[in-house]
mmCIF file of C-alpha atoms in Angstrom:
data_model
loop_
_atom_site.group_PDB
_atom_site.id
_atom_site.type_symbol
_atom_site.label_atom_id
_atom_site.label_comp_id
_atom_site.label_asym_id
_atom_site.label_seq_id
_atom_site.Cartn_x
_atom_site.Cartn_y
_atom_site.Cartn_z
ATOM 1 C CA MET A 1 0.000 0.000 0.000
ATOM 2 C CA LYS A 2 2.926 2.358 0.596
ATOM 3 C CA ASN A 3 3.900 2.193 -3.085
ATOM 4 C CA LEU A 4 0.481 2.789 -4.633
ATOM 5 C CA PHE A 5 1.506 6.073 -6.267
ATOM 6 C CA ASN A 6 5.064 5.117 -7.160
ATOM 7 C CA VAL A 7 6.130 6.105 -10.707
ATOM 8 C CA GLU A 8 9.854 5.840 -10.168
ATOM 9 C CA GLY A 9 11.693 4.531 -13.234
ATOM 10 C CA LYS A 10 8.652 4.678 -15.514
ATOM 11 C CA VAL A 11 9.275 5.965 -19.047
ATOM 12 C CA VAL A 12 6.836 8.819 -19.668
ATOM 13 C CA LEU A 13 6.164 10.941 -22.767
ATOM 14 C CA ILE A 14 4.263 14.194 -22.204
ATOM 15 C CA THR A 15 3.120 16.143 -25.244
ATOM 16 C CA GLY A 16 2.545 19.850 -24.843
ATOM 17 C CA GLY A 17 4.975 19.442 -21.972
ATOM 18 C CA SER A 18 6.859 22.726 -22.142
ATOM 19 C CA ARG A 19 4.447 25.020 -20.295
ATOM 20 C CA GLY A 20 1.118 25.283 -18.505
ATOM 21 C CA ILE A 21 -0.522 22.024 -17.482
ATOM 22 C CA GLY A 22 2.103 20.009 -19.357
ATOM 23 C CA GLU A 23 4.903 21.651 -17.393
ATOM 24 C CA MET A 24 3.041 20.999 -14.130
ATOM 25 C CA ILE A 25 2.634 17.314 -14.964
ATOM 26 C CA ALA A 26 6.213 16.954 -16.189
ATOM 27 C CA THR A 27 7.550 18.520 -13.004
ATOM 28 C CA GLY A 28 5.524 16.124 -10.886
ATOM 29 C CA PHE A 29 6.804 13.062 -12.727
ATOM 30 C CA VAL A 30 10.439 14.193 -12.740
ATOM 31 C CA GLU A 31 10.378 14.990 -9.025
ATOM 32 C CA ASN A 32 8.921 11.529 -8.367
ATOM 33 C CA GLY A 33 11.678 9.695 -10.205
ATOM 34 C CA ALA A 34 10.166 9.008 -13.644
ATOM 35 C CA LYS A 35 12.159 9.092 -16.861
ATOM 36 C CA VAL A 36 10.416 11.942 -18.662
ATOM 37 C CA TYR A 37 10.400 13.049 -22.288
ATOM 38 C CA ILE A 38 8.583 16.263 -23.166
ATOM 39 C CA SER A 39 7.467 17.542 -26.539
ATOM 40 C CA ALA A 40 6.129 20.855 -27.841
ATOM 41 C CA ARG A 41 5.851 22.658 -31.153
ATOM 42 C CA LYS A 42 8.238 25.422 -30.074
ATOM 43 C CA ALA A 43 11.711 24.056 -29.468
ATOM 44 C CA ALA A 44 13.144 26.846 -27.313
ATOM 45 C CA PRO A 45 10.751 26.638 -24.321
ATOM 46 C CA CYS A 46 10.749 22.839 -24.536
ATOM 47 C CA ASN A 47 14.544 22.715 -24.397
ATOM 48 C CA GLU A 48 14.691 25.281 -21.605
ATOM 49 C CA LEU A 49 12.249 23.392 -19.393
ATOM 50 C CA ALA A 50 14.025 20.081 -19.971
ATOM 51 C CA GLU A 51 17.285 21.707 -18.949
ATOM 52 C CA ARG A 52 15.750 23.059 -15.732
ATOM 53 C CA LEU A 53 14.010 19.804 -14.838
ATOM 54 C CA SER A 54 17.191 17.833 -15.516
ATOM 55 C CA GLU A 55 18.584 19.446 -12.371
ATOM 56 C CA LYS A 56 15.916 17.514 -10.424
ATOM 57 C CA GLY A 57 15.907 14.245 -12.345
ATOM 58 C CA PHE A 58 15.656 12.869 -15.884
ATOM 59 C CA CYS A 59 14.035 15.030 -18.564
ATOM 60 C CA VAL A 60 14.715 15.145 -22.308
ATOM 61 C CA SER A 61 13.236 17.543 -24.849
ATOM 62 C CA LEU A 62 11.888 16.131 -28.133
ATOM 63 C CA PRO A 63 10.226 19.141 -29.811
ATOM 64 C CA CYS A 64 8.049 18.574 -32.869
ATOM 65 C CA ASP A 65 4.633 19.357 -34.343
ATOM 66 C CA LEU A 66 2.407 16.415 -33.442
ATOM 67 C CA SER A 67 -0.556 17.791 -35.386
ATOM 68 C CA THR A 68 1.097 16.441 -38.560
ATOM 69 C CA THR A 69 1.732 12.911 -39.782
ATOM 70 C CA GLU A 70 5.397 13.772 -40.212
ATOM 71 C CA GLY A 71 5.675 14.930 -36.614
ATOM 72 C CA VAL A 72 3.941 11.845 -35.239
ATOM 73 C CA ASN A 73 6.162 9.517 -37.265
ATOM 74 C CA TRP A 74 9.278 11.406 -36.200
ATOM 75 C CA MET A 75 8.336 11.172 -32.539
ATOM 76 C CA ALA A 76 7.703 7.429 -32.691
ATOM 77 C CA GLU A 77 11.015 6.872 -34.465
ATOM 78 C CA GLU A 78 13.017 9.167 -32.181
ATOM 79 C CA LEU A 79 11.580 7.777 -28.960
ATOM 80 C CA GLY A 80 12.128 4.256 -30.285
ATOM 81 C CA LYS A 81 15.827 5.023 -30.692
ATOM 82 C CA ARG A 82 16.070 5.982 -27.031
ATOM 83 C CA GLU A 83 13.745 3.528 -25.292
ATOM 84 C CA GLU A 84 12.561 -0.045 -25.791
ATOM 85 C CA LYS A 85 9.206 0.535 -24.139
ATOM 86 C CA LEU A 86 6.860 3.316 -23.062
ATOM 87 C CA ASP A 87 5.067 3.011 -19.725
ATOM 88 C CA VAL A 88 2.998 6.196 -19.889
ATOM 89 C CA LEU A 89 1.837 8.375 -22.779
ATOM 90 C CA ILE A 90 0.254 11.663 -21.753
ATOM 91 C CA ASN A 91 -1.536 13.351 -24.662
ATOM 92 C CA ASN A 92 -1.596 16.894 -23.363
ATOM 93 C CA ALA A 93 -0.808 19.085 -26.398
ATOM 94 C CA GLY A 94 -3.698 21.400 -27.136
ATOM 95 C CA ALA A 95 -4.849 24.555 -28.877
ATOM 96 C CA ALA A 96 -7.874 26.818 -28.746
ATOM 97 C CA TRP A 97 -9.465 29.180 -31.246
ATOM 98 C CA GLY A 98 -12.174 31.729 -30.518
ATOM 99 C CA GLU A 99 -14.266 33.663 -33.040
ATOM 100 C CA PRO A 100 -17.896 34.749 -33.280
ATOM 101 C CA ILE A 101 -20.072 32.015 -34.742
ATOM 102 C CA ASP A 102 -20.807 34.050 -37.886
ATOM 103 C CA ASP A 103 -17.107 34.426 -38.609
ATOM 104 C CA TYR A 104 -15.695 31.160 -37.266
ATOM 105 C CA SER A 105 -13.034 30.018 -39.729
ATOM 106 C CA GLU A 106 -12.259 26.643 -41.220
ATOM 107 C CA LYS A 107 -8.581 27.369 -40.569
ATOM 108 C CA GLY A 108 -9.218 27.695 -36.839
ATOM 109 C CA TRP A 109 -11.434 24.621 -36.724
ATOM 110 C CA ASP A 110 -8.886 22.434 -38.528
ATOM 111 C CA LYS A 111 -5.966 23.681 -36.440
ATOM 112 C CA VAL A 112 -7.726 22.841 -33.183
ATOM 113 C CA PHE A 113 -8.930 19.412 -34.274
ATOM 114 C CA ASN A 114 -5.563 18.461 -35.754
ATOM 115 C CA ILE A 115 -3.768 19.265 -32.504
ATOM 116 C CA ASN A 116 -6.420 18.266 -29.978
ATOM 117 C CA LEU A 117 -7.846 15.076 -31.475
ATOM 118 C CA LYS A 118 -6.247 13.864 -34.697
ATOM 119 C CA GLY A 119 -2.671 14.093 -33.436
ATOM 120 C CA PRO A 120 -3.316 12.216 -30.174
ATOM 121 C CA PHE A 121 -5.063 9.338 -31.941
ATOM 122 C CA PHE A 122 -2.301 8.768 -34.456
ATOM 123 C CA LEU A 123 0.393 9.178 -31.802
ATOM 124 C CA VAL A 124 -1.290 6.397 -29.832
ATOM 125 C CA GLN A 125 -1.358 4.296 -33.008
ATOM 126 C CA LYS A 126 2.353 4.760 -33.714
ATOM 127 C CA LEU A 127 3.418 4.244 -30.107
ATOM 128 C CA LEU A 128 1.327 1.126 -29.496
ATOM 129 C CA PRO A 129 4.295 -1.212 -30.085
ATOM 130 C CA MET A 130 6.241 0.501 -27.283
ATOM 131 C CA LEU A 131 3.200 0.595 -24.998
ATOM 132 C CA ARG A 132 2.573 -3.104 -25.623
ATOM 133 C CA LYS A 133 6.158 -3.921 -24.642
ATOM 134 C CA ALA A 134 5.640 -2.143 -21.326
ATOM 135 C CA ALA A 135 2.234 -3.673 -20.604
ATOM 136 C CA SER A 136 1.542 -6.642 -18.371
ATOM 137 C CA GLU A 137 -1.406 -7.836 -16.322
ATOM 138 C CA GLY A 138 0.264 -6.776 -13.082
ATOM 139 C CA ALA A 139 1.630 -3.492 -14.418
ATOM 140 C CA PRO A 140 -0.469 -2.132 -17.290
ATOM 141 C CA ALA A 141 0.823 0.567 -19.598
ATOM 142 C CA ARG A 142 -1.079 3.852 -19.446
ATOM 143 C CA ILE A 143 -2.466 6.465 -21.799
ATOM 144 C CA VAL A 144 -3.656 9.658 -20.122
ATOM 145 C CA ASN A 145 -5.458 12.174 -22.316
ATOM 146 C CA THR A 146 -6.063 15.807 -21.426
ATOM 147 C CA ALA A 147 -9.671 16.750 -22.139
ATOM 148 C CA SER A 148 -11.354 19.775 -20.513
ATOM 149 C CA VAL A 149 -14.381 20.705 -18.468
ATOM 150 C CA ASN A 150 -15.395 22.514 -21.673
ATOM 151 C CA GLY A 151 -15.906 19.064 -23.159
ATOM 152 C CA ILE A 152 -18.426 18.357 -20.393
ATOM 153 C CA GLU A 153 -20.193 21.704 -20.009
ATOM 154 C CA PRO A 154 -20.451 24.249 -22.880
ATOM 155 C CA PRO A 155 -18.246 27.291 -22.231
ATOM 156 C CA ALA A 156 -19.408 30.897 -22.350
ATOM 157 C CA LEU A 157 -16.652 31.793 -24.813
ATOM 158 C CA GLU A 158 -17.097 31.163 -28.542
ATOM 159 C CA THR A 159 -14.511 28.404 -28.757
ATOM 160 C CA TYR A 160 -16.589 25.912 -30.713
ATOM 161 C CA ALA A 161 -13.797 23.731 -32.052
ATOM 162 C CA TYR A 162 -12.114 23.538 -28.653
ATOM 163 C CA SER A 163 -15.174 22.342 -26.743
ATOM 164 C CA SER A 164 -16.101 19.915 -29.534
ATOM 165 C CA SER A 165 -12.596 18.461 -29.743
ATOM 166 C CA LYS A 166 -12.428 17.998 -25.975
ATOM 167 C CA ALA A 167 -15.799 16.243 -25.934
ATOM 168 C CA GLY A 168 -14.394 14.072 -28.705
ATOM 169 C CA MET A 169 -11.325 13.346 -26.592
ATOM 170 C CA ILE A 170 -13.529 12.026 -23.809
ATOM 171 C CA MET A 171 -15.254 9.590 -26.193
ATOM 172 C CA LEU A 172 -11.948 8.665 -27.852
ATOM 173 C CA THR A 173 -10.625 7.825 -24.380
ATOM 174 C CA ARG A 174 -13.572 5.538 -23.688
ATOM 175 C CA HIS A 175 -13.299 3.877 -27.101
ATOM 176 C CA LEU A 176 -9.553 3.279 -26.790
ATOM 177 C CA ALA A 177 -10.008 2.005 -23.244
ATOM 178 C CA LYS A 178 -12.475 -0.652 -24.370
ATOM 179 C CA ARG A 179 -10.261 -1.728 -27.283
ATOM 180 C CA LEU A 180 -6.946 -1.789 -25.404
ATOM 181 C CA ALA A 181 -7.980 -3.201 -22.013
ATOM 182 C CA PRO A 182 -7.423 -6.827 -23.129
ATOM 183 C CA GLU A 183 -3.846 -5.815 -24.000
ATOM 184 C CA HIS A 184 -3.290 -4.416 -20.486
ATOM 185 C CA ILE A 185 -3.185 -0.792 -21.636
ATOM 186 C CA LEU A 186 -5.337 1.500 -19.503
ATOM 187 C CA VAL A 187 -6.725 4.673 -21.073
ATOM 188 C CA ASN A 188 -8.169 7.524 -19.017
ATOM 189 C CA CYS A 189 -8.514 11.264 -19.316
ATOM 190 C CA ILE A 190 -8.387 14.346 -17.123
ATOM 191 C CA ALA A 191 -10.802 17.241 -17.634
ATOM 192 C CA PRO A 192 -9.049 20.293 -16.169
ATOM 193 C CA GLY A 193 -10.831 23.450 -15.177
ATOM 194 C CA PRO A 194 -9.020 26.792 -14.980
ATOM 195 C CA PHE A 195 -5.280 26.585 -14.384
ATOM 196 C CA PRO A 196 -2.619 29.272 -14.843
ATOM 197 C CA SER A 197 -1.459 28.561 -18.398
ATOM 198 C CA GLN A 198 -0.661 30.388 -21.617
ATOM 199 C CA MET A 199 -4.008 29.302 -23.060
ATOM 200 C CA MET A 200 -5.884 30.702 -20.046
ATOM 201 C CA LYS A 201 -3.725 33.810 -19.550
ATOM 202 C CA GLU A 202 -6.001 36.341 -21.246
ATOM 203 C CA THR A 203 -9.155 34.839 -19.776
ATOM 204 C CA LEU A 204 -7.737 34.898 -16.245
ATOM 205 C CA GLU A 205 -6.528 38.476 -16.688
ATOM 206 C CA THR A 206 -9.995 39.683 -17.688
ATOM 207 C CA MET A 207 -12.280 37.264 -15.822
ATOM 208 C CA GLY A 208 -10.051 35.757 -13.132
ATOM 209 C CA ASP A 209 -11.909 37.194 -10.141
ATOM 210 C CA ALA A 210 -15.267 36.050 -11.488
ATOM 211 C CA ILE A 211 -13.922 32.577 -12.246
ATOM 212 C CA ARG A 212 -12.565 32.223 -8.706
ATOM 213 C CA ALA A 213 -15.796 33.518 -7.201
ATOM 214 C CA SER A 214 -17.920 31.049 -9.159
ATOM 215 C CA ASN A 215 -15.711 28.037 -8.342
ATOM 216 C CA PRO A 216 -17.001 25.940 -5.415
ATOM 217 C CA LEU A 217 -13.472 25.833 -3.960
ATOM 218 C CA GLY A 218 -12.967 29.535 -4.602
ATOM 219 C CA ARG A 219 -9.696 29.237 -6.512
ATOM 220 C CA ILE A 220 -8.037 28.143 -9.732
ATOM 221 C CA GLY A 221 -5.940 25.004 -10.036
ATOM 222 C CA GLU A 222 -2.398 24.627 -8.714
ATOM 223 C CA PRO A 223 0.420 22.446 -10.111
ATOM 224 C CA GLU A 224 0.029 19.781 -7.437
ATOM 225 C CA ASP A 225 -3.649 19.371 -8.298
ATOM 226 C CA ILE A 226 -3.141 18.306 -11.893
ATOM 227 C CA ALA A 227 0.143 16.453 -11.323
ATOM 228 C CA GLY A 228 -1.504 14.418 -8.578
ATOM 229 C CA VAL A 229 -4.306 13.197 -10.838
ATOM 230 C CA ALA A 230 -1.840 12.368 -13.638
ATOM 231 C CA ILE A 231 0.375 10.384 -11.256
ATOM 232 C CA PHE A 232 -2.659 8.552 -9.872
ATOM 233 C CA LEU A 233 -3.665 7.528 -13.405
ATOM 234 C CA SER A 234 -0.125 6.327 -14.123
ATOM 235 C CA SER A 235 0.480 4.317 -10.953
ATOM 236 C CA ARG A 236 -0.710 1.131 -9.270
ATOM 237 C CA ALA A 237 -3.352 3.196 -7.493
ATOM 238 C CA SER A 238 -5.448 3.243 -10.686
ATOM 239 C CA GLY A 239 -4.752 -0.311 -11.795
ATOM 240 C CA TYR A 240 -8.475 -1.122 -12.069
ATOM 241 C CA THR A 241 -9.511 2.183 -13.631
ATOM 242 C CA THR A 242 -9.906 2.589 -17.384
ATOM 243 C CA GLY A 243 -12.214 4.614 -19.620
ATOM 244 C CA ALA A 244 -12.681 7.226 -16.905
ATOM 245 C CA CYS A 245 -12.798 11.006 -17.256
ATOM 246 C CA ILE A 246 -11.734 12.731 -14.041
ATOM 247 C CA PRO A 247 -12.622 16.435 -13.695
ATOM 248 C CA CYS A 248 -9.896 18.458 -11.992
ATOM 249 C CA ASP A 249 -11.745 21.732 -11.642
ATOM 250 C CA GLY A 250 -12.662 22.480 -8.047
ATOM 251 C CA GLY A 251 -16.186 21.185 -8.634
ATOM 252 C CA SER A 252 -17.234 23.694 -11.283
ATOM 253 C CA ALA A 253 -18.359 21.080 -13.839
ATOM 254 C CA GLU A 254 -20.435 19.189 -11.298
ATOM 255 C CA VAL A 255 -22.645 21.988 -10.011
#
């Protein structure tokens, strides 16, 4: 029972790992002894974070654009050169796009869906051989997808592609979980509420007080909140949990 949340030595890939929620999760895994690889579209912040986290443990930067087939293939090949197996894949890379409904662009819609839904599915597909090598009945491999409370409850902002893609991520999680359970690969997702991130920066600057006031816990998320859920879903503690969507939002999606 003392080792229920142990992730020491696990090989973990975190997409969108250079900032925001991805950085919070990466920090939690590194500080708990995991072997962490992070990826992001922008190389500079990804490399900088990996350098900082390497002072605390193992962290390697593998920057690429995972919204493209080329990026997904590159990641699978590059990670395969470095590791024989993958214990945990965390699909966290995400994008948002907001425009009035009368002007909402195809460009914005496609960008969001490519990053938020298409990329994660095909990354799972390409990394399945490494996940299968890590998987066993006693120690399943894990896929943890980042959805959003906006995939559960419609947001006030006009971010139609974002909310739709995150709702899709919740169903994709359930579908993958059903398909991969017999292979001892557990698939779950986290639905974060407001956290201090680049994506939420403008919203928190203009509506932060109102968001805090409307949250049942009266605050926005902190790094330990999201890292704790991710570690739970990657450890023995969740060994009988698959196909679940766990809100991490202070209760705002449940009231």
